[in-house]
Coordinates of C-alpha atoms and ligand atoms in Angstrom, one line a residue:
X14 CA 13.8 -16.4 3.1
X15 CA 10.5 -14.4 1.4
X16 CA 10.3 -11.2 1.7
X17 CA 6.6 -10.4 3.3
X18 CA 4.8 -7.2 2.5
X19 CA 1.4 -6.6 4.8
X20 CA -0.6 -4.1 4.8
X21 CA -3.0 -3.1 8.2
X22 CA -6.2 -1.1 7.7
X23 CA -7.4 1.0 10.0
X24 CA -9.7 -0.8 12.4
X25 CA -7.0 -3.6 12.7
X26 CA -4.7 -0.8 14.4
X27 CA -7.7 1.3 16.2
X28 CA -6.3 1.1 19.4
X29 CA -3.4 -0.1 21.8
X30 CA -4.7 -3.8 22.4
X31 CA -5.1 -4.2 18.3
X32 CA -1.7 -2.2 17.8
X33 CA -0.1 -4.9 19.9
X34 CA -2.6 -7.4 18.0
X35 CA -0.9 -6.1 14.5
X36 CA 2.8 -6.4 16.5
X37 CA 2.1 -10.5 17.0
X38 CA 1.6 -11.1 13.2
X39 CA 4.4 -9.2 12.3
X40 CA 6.7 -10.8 14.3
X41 CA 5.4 -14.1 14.3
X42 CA 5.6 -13.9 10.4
X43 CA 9.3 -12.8 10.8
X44 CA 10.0 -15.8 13.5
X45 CA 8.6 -18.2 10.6
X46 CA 11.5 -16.9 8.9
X47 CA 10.8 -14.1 6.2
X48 CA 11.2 -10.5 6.3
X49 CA 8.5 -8.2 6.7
X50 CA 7.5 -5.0 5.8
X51 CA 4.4 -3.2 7.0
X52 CA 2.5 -0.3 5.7
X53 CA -0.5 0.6 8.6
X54 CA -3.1 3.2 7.5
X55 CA -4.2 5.5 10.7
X56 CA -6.0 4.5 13.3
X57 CA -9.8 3.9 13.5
X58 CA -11.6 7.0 11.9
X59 CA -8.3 9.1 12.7
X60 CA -8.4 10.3 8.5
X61 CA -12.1 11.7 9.3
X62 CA -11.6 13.1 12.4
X63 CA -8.5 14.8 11.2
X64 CA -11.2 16.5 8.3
X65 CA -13.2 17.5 10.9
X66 CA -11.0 19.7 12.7
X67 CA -9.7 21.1 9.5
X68 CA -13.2 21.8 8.4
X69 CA -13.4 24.3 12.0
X70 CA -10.6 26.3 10.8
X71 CA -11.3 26.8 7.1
X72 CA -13.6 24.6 5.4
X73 CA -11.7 25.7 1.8
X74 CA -8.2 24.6 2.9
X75 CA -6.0 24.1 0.2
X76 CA -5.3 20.7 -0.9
X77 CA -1.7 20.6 0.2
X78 CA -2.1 21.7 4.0
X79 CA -4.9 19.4 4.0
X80 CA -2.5 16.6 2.7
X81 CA 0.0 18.1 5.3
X82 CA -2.5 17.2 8.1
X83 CA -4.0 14.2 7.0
X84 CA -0.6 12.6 6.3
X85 CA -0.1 12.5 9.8
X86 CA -2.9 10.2 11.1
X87 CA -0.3 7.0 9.4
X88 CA 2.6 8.7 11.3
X89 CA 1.1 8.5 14.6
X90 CA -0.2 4.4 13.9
X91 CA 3.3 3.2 12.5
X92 CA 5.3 5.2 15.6
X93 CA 3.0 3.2 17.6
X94 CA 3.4 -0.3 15.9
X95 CA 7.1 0.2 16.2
X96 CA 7.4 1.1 20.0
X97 CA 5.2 -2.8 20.3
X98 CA 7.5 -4.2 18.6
X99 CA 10.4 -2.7 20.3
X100 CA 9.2 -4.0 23.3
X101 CA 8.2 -7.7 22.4
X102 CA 12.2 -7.1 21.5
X103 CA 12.7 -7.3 17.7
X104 CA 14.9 -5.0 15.3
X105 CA 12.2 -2.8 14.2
X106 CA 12.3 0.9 12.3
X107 CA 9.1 3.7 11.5
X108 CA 8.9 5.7 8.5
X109 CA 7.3 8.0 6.9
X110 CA 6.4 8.1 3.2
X111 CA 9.2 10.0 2.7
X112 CA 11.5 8.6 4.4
X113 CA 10.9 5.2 2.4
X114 CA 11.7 6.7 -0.2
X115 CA 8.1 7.0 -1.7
X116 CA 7.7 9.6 -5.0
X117 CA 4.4 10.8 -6.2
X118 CA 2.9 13.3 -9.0
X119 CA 1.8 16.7 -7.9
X120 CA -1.5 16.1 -7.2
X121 CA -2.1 16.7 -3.7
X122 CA -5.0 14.7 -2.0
X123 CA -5.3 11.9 -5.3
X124 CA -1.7 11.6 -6.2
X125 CA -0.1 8.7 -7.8
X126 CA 3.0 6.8 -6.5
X127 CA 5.6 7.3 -9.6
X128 CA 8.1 5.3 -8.2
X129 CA 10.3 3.6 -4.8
X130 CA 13.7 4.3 -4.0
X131 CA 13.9 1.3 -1.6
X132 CA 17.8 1.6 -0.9
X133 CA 16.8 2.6 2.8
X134 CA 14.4 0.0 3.0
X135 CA 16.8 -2.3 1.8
X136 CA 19.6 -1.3 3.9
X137 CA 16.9 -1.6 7.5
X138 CA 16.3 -5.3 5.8
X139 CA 19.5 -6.2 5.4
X140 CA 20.9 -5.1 9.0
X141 CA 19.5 -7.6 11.3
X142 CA 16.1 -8.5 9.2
X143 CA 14.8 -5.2 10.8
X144 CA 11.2 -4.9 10.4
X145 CA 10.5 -1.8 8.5
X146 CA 7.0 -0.3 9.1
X147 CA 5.9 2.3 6.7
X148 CA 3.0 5.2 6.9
X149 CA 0.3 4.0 4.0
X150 CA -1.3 6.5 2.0
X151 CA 1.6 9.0 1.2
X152 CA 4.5 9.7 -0.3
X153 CA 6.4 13.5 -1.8
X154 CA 6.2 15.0 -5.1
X155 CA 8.9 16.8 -7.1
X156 CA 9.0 19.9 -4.3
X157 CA 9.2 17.6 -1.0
X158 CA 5.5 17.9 -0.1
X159 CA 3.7 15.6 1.2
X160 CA 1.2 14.5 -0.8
X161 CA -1.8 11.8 -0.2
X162 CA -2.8 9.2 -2.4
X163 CA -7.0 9.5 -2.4
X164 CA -8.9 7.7 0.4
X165 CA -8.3 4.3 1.2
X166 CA -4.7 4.7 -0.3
X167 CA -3.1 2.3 1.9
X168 CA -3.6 -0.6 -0.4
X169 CA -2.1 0.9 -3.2
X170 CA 0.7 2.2 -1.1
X171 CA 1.6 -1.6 -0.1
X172 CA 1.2 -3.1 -3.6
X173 CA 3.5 -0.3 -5.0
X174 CA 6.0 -1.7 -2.1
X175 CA 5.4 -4.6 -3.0
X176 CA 6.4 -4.5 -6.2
X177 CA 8.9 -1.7 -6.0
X178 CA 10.6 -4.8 -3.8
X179 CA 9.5 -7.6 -5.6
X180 CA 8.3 -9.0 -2.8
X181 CA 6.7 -12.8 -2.5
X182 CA 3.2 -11.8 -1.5
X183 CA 1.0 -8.8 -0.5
X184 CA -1.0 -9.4 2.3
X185 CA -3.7 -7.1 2.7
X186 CA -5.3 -7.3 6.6
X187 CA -8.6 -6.2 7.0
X188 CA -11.9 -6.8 9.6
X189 CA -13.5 -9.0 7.2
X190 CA -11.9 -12.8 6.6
X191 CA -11.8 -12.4 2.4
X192 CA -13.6 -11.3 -0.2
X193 CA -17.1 -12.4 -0.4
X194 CA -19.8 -13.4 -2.6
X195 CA -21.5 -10.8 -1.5
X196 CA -21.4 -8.3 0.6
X197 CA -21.9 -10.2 4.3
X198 CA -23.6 -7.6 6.3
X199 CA -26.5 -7.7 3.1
X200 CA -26.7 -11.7 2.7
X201 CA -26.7 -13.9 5.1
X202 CA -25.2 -16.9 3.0
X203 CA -22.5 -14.8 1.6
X204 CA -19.3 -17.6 0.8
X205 CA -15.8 -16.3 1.2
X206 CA -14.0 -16.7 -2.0
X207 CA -10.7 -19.0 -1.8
X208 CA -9.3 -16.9 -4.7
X209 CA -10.7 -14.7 -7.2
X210 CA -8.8 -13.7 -10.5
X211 CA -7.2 -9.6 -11.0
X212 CA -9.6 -8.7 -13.5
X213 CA -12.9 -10.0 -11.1
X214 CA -11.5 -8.6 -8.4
X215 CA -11.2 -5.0 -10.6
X216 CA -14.8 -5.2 -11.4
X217 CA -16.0 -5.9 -7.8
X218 CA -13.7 -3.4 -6.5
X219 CA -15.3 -0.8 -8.9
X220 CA -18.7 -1.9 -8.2
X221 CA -18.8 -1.1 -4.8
X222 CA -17.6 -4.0 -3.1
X223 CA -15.2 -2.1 -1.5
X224 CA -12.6 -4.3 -0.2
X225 CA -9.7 -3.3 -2.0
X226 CA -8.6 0.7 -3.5
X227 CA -8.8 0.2 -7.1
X228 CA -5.4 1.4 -8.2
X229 CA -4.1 -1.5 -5.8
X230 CA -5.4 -3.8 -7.7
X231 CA -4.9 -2.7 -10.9
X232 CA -1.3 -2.1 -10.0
X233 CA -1.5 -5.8 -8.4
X234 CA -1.9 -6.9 -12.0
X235 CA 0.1 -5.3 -13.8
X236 CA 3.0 -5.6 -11.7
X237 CA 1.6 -9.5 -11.0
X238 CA 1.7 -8.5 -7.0
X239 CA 0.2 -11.8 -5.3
X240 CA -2.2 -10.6 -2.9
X241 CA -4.2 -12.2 -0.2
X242 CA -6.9 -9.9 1.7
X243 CA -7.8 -11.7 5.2
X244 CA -8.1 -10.7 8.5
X245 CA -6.5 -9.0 11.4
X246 CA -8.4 -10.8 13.7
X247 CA -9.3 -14.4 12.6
X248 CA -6.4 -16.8 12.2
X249 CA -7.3 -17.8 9.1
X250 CA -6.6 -18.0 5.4
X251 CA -8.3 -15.6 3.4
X252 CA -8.6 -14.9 -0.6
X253 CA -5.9 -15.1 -2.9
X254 CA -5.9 -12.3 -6.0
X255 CA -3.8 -13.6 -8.4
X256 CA -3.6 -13.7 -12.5
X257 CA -5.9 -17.5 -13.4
X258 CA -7.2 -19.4 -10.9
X259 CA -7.9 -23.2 -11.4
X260 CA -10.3 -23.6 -14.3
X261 CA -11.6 -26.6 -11.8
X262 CA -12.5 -24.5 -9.1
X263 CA -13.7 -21.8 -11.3
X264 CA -17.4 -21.0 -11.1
X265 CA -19.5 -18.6 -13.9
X266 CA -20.3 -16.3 -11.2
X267 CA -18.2 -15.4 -8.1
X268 CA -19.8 -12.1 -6.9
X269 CA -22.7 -9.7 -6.5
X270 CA -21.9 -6.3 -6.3
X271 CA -24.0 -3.1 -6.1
X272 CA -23.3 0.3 -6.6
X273 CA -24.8 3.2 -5.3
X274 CA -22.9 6.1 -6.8
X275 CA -24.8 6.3 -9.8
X276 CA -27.0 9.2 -11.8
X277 CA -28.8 8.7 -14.8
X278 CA -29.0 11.7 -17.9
X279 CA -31.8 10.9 -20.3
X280 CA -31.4 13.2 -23.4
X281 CA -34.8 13.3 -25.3
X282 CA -36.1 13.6 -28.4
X283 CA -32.4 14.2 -30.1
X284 CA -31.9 14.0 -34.1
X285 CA -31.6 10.5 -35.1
X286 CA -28.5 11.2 -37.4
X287 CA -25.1 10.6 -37.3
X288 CA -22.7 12.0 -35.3
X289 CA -24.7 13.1 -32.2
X290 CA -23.8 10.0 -29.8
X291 CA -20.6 11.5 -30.6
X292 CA -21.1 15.1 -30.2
X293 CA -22.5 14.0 -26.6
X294 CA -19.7 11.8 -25.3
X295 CA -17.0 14.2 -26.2
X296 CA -18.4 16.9 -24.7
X297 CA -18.3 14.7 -21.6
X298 CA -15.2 13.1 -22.4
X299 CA -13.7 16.6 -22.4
X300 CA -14.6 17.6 -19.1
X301 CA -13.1 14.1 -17.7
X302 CA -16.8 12.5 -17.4
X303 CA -16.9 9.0 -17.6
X304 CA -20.1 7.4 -18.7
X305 CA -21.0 4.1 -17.7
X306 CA -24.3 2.3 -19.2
X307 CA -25.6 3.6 -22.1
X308 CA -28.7 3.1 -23.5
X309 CA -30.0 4.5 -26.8
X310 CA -33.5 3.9 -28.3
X311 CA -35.0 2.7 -31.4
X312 CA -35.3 5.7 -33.8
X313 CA -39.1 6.7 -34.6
X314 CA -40.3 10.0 -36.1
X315 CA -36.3 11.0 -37.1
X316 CA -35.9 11.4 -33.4
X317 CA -34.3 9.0 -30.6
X318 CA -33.3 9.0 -27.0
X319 CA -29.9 8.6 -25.6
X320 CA -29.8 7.8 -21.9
X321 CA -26.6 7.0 -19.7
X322 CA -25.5 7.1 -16.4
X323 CA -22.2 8.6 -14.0
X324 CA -21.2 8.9 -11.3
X325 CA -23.1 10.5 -8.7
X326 CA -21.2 13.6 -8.2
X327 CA -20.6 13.5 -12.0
X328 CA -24.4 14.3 -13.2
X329 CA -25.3 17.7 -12.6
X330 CA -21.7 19.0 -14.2
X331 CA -22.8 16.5 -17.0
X332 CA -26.0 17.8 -17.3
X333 CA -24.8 21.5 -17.4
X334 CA -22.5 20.8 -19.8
X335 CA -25.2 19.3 -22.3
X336 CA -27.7 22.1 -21.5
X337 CA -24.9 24.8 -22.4
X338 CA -24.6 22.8 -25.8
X339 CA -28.1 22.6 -26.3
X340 CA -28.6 24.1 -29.2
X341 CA -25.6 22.0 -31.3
X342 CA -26.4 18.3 -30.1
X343 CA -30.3 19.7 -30.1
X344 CA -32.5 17.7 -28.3
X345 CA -35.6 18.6 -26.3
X346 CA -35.0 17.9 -22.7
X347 CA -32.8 16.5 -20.5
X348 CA -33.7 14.6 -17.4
X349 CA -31.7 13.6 -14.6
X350 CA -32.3 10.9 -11.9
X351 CA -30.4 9.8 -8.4
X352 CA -32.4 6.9 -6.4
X353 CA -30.9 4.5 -8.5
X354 CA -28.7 1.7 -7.7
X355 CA -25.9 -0.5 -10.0
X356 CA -26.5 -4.2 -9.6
X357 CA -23.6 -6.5 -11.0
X358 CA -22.9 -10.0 -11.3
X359 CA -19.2 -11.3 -12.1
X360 CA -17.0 -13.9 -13.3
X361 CA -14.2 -15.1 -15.9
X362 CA -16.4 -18.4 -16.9
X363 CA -19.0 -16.3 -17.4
X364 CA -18.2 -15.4 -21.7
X365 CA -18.8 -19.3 -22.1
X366 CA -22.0 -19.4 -20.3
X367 CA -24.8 -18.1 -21.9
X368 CA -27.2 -18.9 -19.6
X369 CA -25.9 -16.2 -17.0
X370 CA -27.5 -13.3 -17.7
X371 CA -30.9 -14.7 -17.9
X372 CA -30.6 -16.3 -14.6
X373 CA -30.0 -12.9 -13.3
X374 CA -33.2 -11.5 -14.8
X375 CA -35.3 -14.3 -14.2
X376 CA -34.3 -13.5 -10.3
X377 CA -35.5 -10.3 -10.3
X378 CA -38.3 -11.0 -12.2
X379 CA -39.2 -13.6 -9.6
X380 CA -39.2 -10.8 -6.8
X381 CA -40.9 -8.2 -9.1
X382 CA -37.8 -5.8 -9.2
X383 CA -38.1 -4.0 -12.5
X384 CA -34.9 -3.7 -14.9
X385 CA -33.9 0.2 -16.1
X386 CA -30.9 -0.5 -17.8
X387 CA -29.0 -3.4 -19.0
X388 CA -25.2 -3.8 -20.0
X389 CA -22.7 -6.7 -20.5
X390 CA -19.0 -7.1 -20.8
X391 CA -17.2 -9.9 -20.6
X392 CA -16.9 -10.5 -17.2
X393 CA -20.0 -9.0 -16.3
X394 CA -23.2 -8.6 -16.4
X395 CA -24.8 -4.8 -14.8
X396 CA -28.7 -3.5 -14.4
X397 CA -30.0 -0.5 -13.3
X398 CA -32.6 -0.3 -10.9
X399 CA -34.5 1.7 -8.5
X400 CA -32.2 2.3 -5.1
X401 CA -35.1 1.5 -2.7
X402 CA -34.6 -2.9 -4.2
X403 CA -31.1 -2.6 -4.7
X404 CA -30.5 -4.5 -1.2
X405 CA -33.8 -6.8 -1.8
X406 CA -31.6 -7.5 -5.5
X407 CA -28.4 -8.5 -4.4
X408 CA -30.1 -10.8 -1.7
X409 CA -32.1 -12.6 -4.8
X410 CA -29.5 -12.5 -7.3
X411 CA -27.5 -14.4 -4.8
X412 CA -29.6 -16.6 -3.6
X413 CA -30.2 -17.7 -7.7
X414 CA -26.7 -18.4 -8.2
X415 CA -24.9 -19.8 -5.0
X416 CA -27.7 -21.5 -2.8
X417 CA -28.1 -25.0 -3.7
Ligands
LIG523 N1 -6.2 6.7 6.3 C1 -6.6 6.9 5.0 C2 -8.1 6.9 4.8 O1 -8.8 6.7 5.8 C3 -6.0 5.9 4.1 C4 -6.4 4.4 4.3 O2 -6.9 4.1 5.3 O3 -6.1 3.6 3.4 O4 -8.6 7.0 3.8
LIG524 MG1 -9.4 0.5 3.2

């Protein structure tokens, strides 16, 4: 008997008819003989609405009531799940973060599961095969408070259970049937990937692709969680996460990605001697910045330019940190811009191939799409470029590398 853990996002349990949707693959997964537990996130845009009203009484709510109130969107899906399951007429138990024994860090709103007591879990298991049905996205820290794990927690809340139970798979259900070449809503020809590696999946998850939290999967690997992400409402097979996939089946490329949560700080006219890059990326490293793409110029006249981007949210405390330091990294001006967009292409075969990144360039170069920035890691291969052709970029970039 395997031991099942699936996970339901919140447009698979929006309302009663998908509720009793999600209560069919539970139980049908339990009649094929394995045990199953469930972690739901709440229903439809439940998480948002439940900011809105907090916003009416005090827009500068602390982070624990908030965590307090938002914690109980999940509550209210898994209660629900459970009653449709007790009446399809299956051993079936709700609970809360807590409850399943679910320990966090202090840091309310963005905490970070530490570890799983799963004795109750266990013990619901191992009376009858109950199904056990679990509120996503929370747990309690050190003082029994609820805390909340960051938005779009629910992932990482079912790969911790899965691995806290050493379970055979992670099942991740979703609206969309997989992850994509690309994002399907963008490109027409976007392929469903049959399985994609941990570390591709990491970059495309932090690229914007948005399928999976990031924690999930990085937990996913390093507790070597098999995951599948497919969908609540197709009957199909979906994409397999896992550590190698078949070298066969493997091609250079197997994504497109873009990112719009980027600003760029240009620093120029700085010394061009040593020790500035450093003096700049400390600062920054200091205040918990982290800096993406960097780009520094040739040297001429003793002075250089350093430019580098952030995250959007990031740049104008990055910016204000650099001004205040002005007058010890010394450089003349410091620019910032916003209506750029991160392009990315990834994929393991990709080190051997070095043909890749040229094929990328030569596609925008076809469509007249202008390059900002440029940088390269194993796996991947990122520009910069102006937000108003990101979309116009992914679609050409794609069409270069998986249209025959
Ligand atoms: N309900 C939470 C959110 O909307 C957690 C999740 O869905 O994963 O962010
Ligand atoms: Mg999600």
């Amino acid at each position: 008997m395997a031991l099942i853990v699936q996970k339901f996002g919140g447009s698979s349990v929006a309302n009663a008819d998908r509720i009793r949707n999600v209560a069919r693959i539970i139980t049908e997964t339990r009649e094929a003989g394995n045990s199953v537990v469930a972690i739901l996130s709440a229903q439809g845009d439940t998480t948002d609405d439940l900011i809105s009203k907090a916003l009416e009484i005090n827009p500068k709510a602390s982070k624990r009531e908030m965590d307090m109130l938002l914690s109980t969107g999940e509550q209210i899906s898994c209660s629900l799940c459970a009653m449709a399951i007790e009446k399809m007429g299956y051993p079936v138990i709700s609970l809360t973060g807590w409850q399943a024994g679910i320990h966090t860090n202090r840091a309310y709103s963005d905490a970070r599961i530490k570890k799983i007591d799963t004795e109750r879990i266990q013990t619901e298991i191992d009376r009858n095969n109950s199904i056990v049905i679990v509120t996503g996205f929370q747990g309690i820290n050190k003082y029994d408070d609820v805390t909340t794990l960051g938005r779009g927690g629910s992932d990482t809340s079912a790969v911790a259970m899965a691995a806290a139970l050493k379970a055979d798979l992670c099942q991740i259900y979703t609206d969309v049937e997989g992850v994509y070449t690309a994002d399907p809503r963008l490109v027409e020809n976007a392929k469903k990937l049959d399985e994609i590696t941990y570390d591709e999946m990491l970059e495309l998850a932090s690229l914007g692709a948005q399928v999976l939290h990031n924690r999930s999967v990085e937990m996913a690997k390093k507790y070597q969680v098999k995951l599948e992400v497919l969908s609540s409402f197709a009957n199909k097979p979906g994409t397999q996460v896992k550590e190698v996939v078949k070298p066969m089946e493997k091609t250079h490329v197997v994504g497109v990605a873009k990112d719009k949560n980027v600003g760029r700080i240009a620093l120029v006219e700085l010394e061009d001697r040593p020790g500035i890059a450093y003096k700049v990326f400390s600062l920054l490293s200091k205040a918990n910045i982290n800096v993406d793409i960097i780009l520094q110029s040739i040297g001429r006249d003793n002075t250089k330019d350093i430019s580098f981007t952030v995250k959007r949210d990031d740049a104008e405390k990055a910016k204000e940190i650099l001004e205040e330091h002005k007058s010890v990294i010394g450089f003349k001006r410091i620019d910032l811009s916003f209506n750029l967009a991160k392009i990315s292409i990834v994929g393991a075969g990709m080190i051997d191939n070095p043909g890749v990144a040229s094929q990328m360039f030569q596609a925008l170069y076809e469509a007249d799409i202008n390059i900002r920035m440029i940088s390269t890691s194993e796996i991947k291969v990122s520009v910069l470029l102006d937000e108003s052709e990101a979309e116009r970029a992914v679609q050409v970039i794609h069409q270069s590398f998986f249209d025959e």
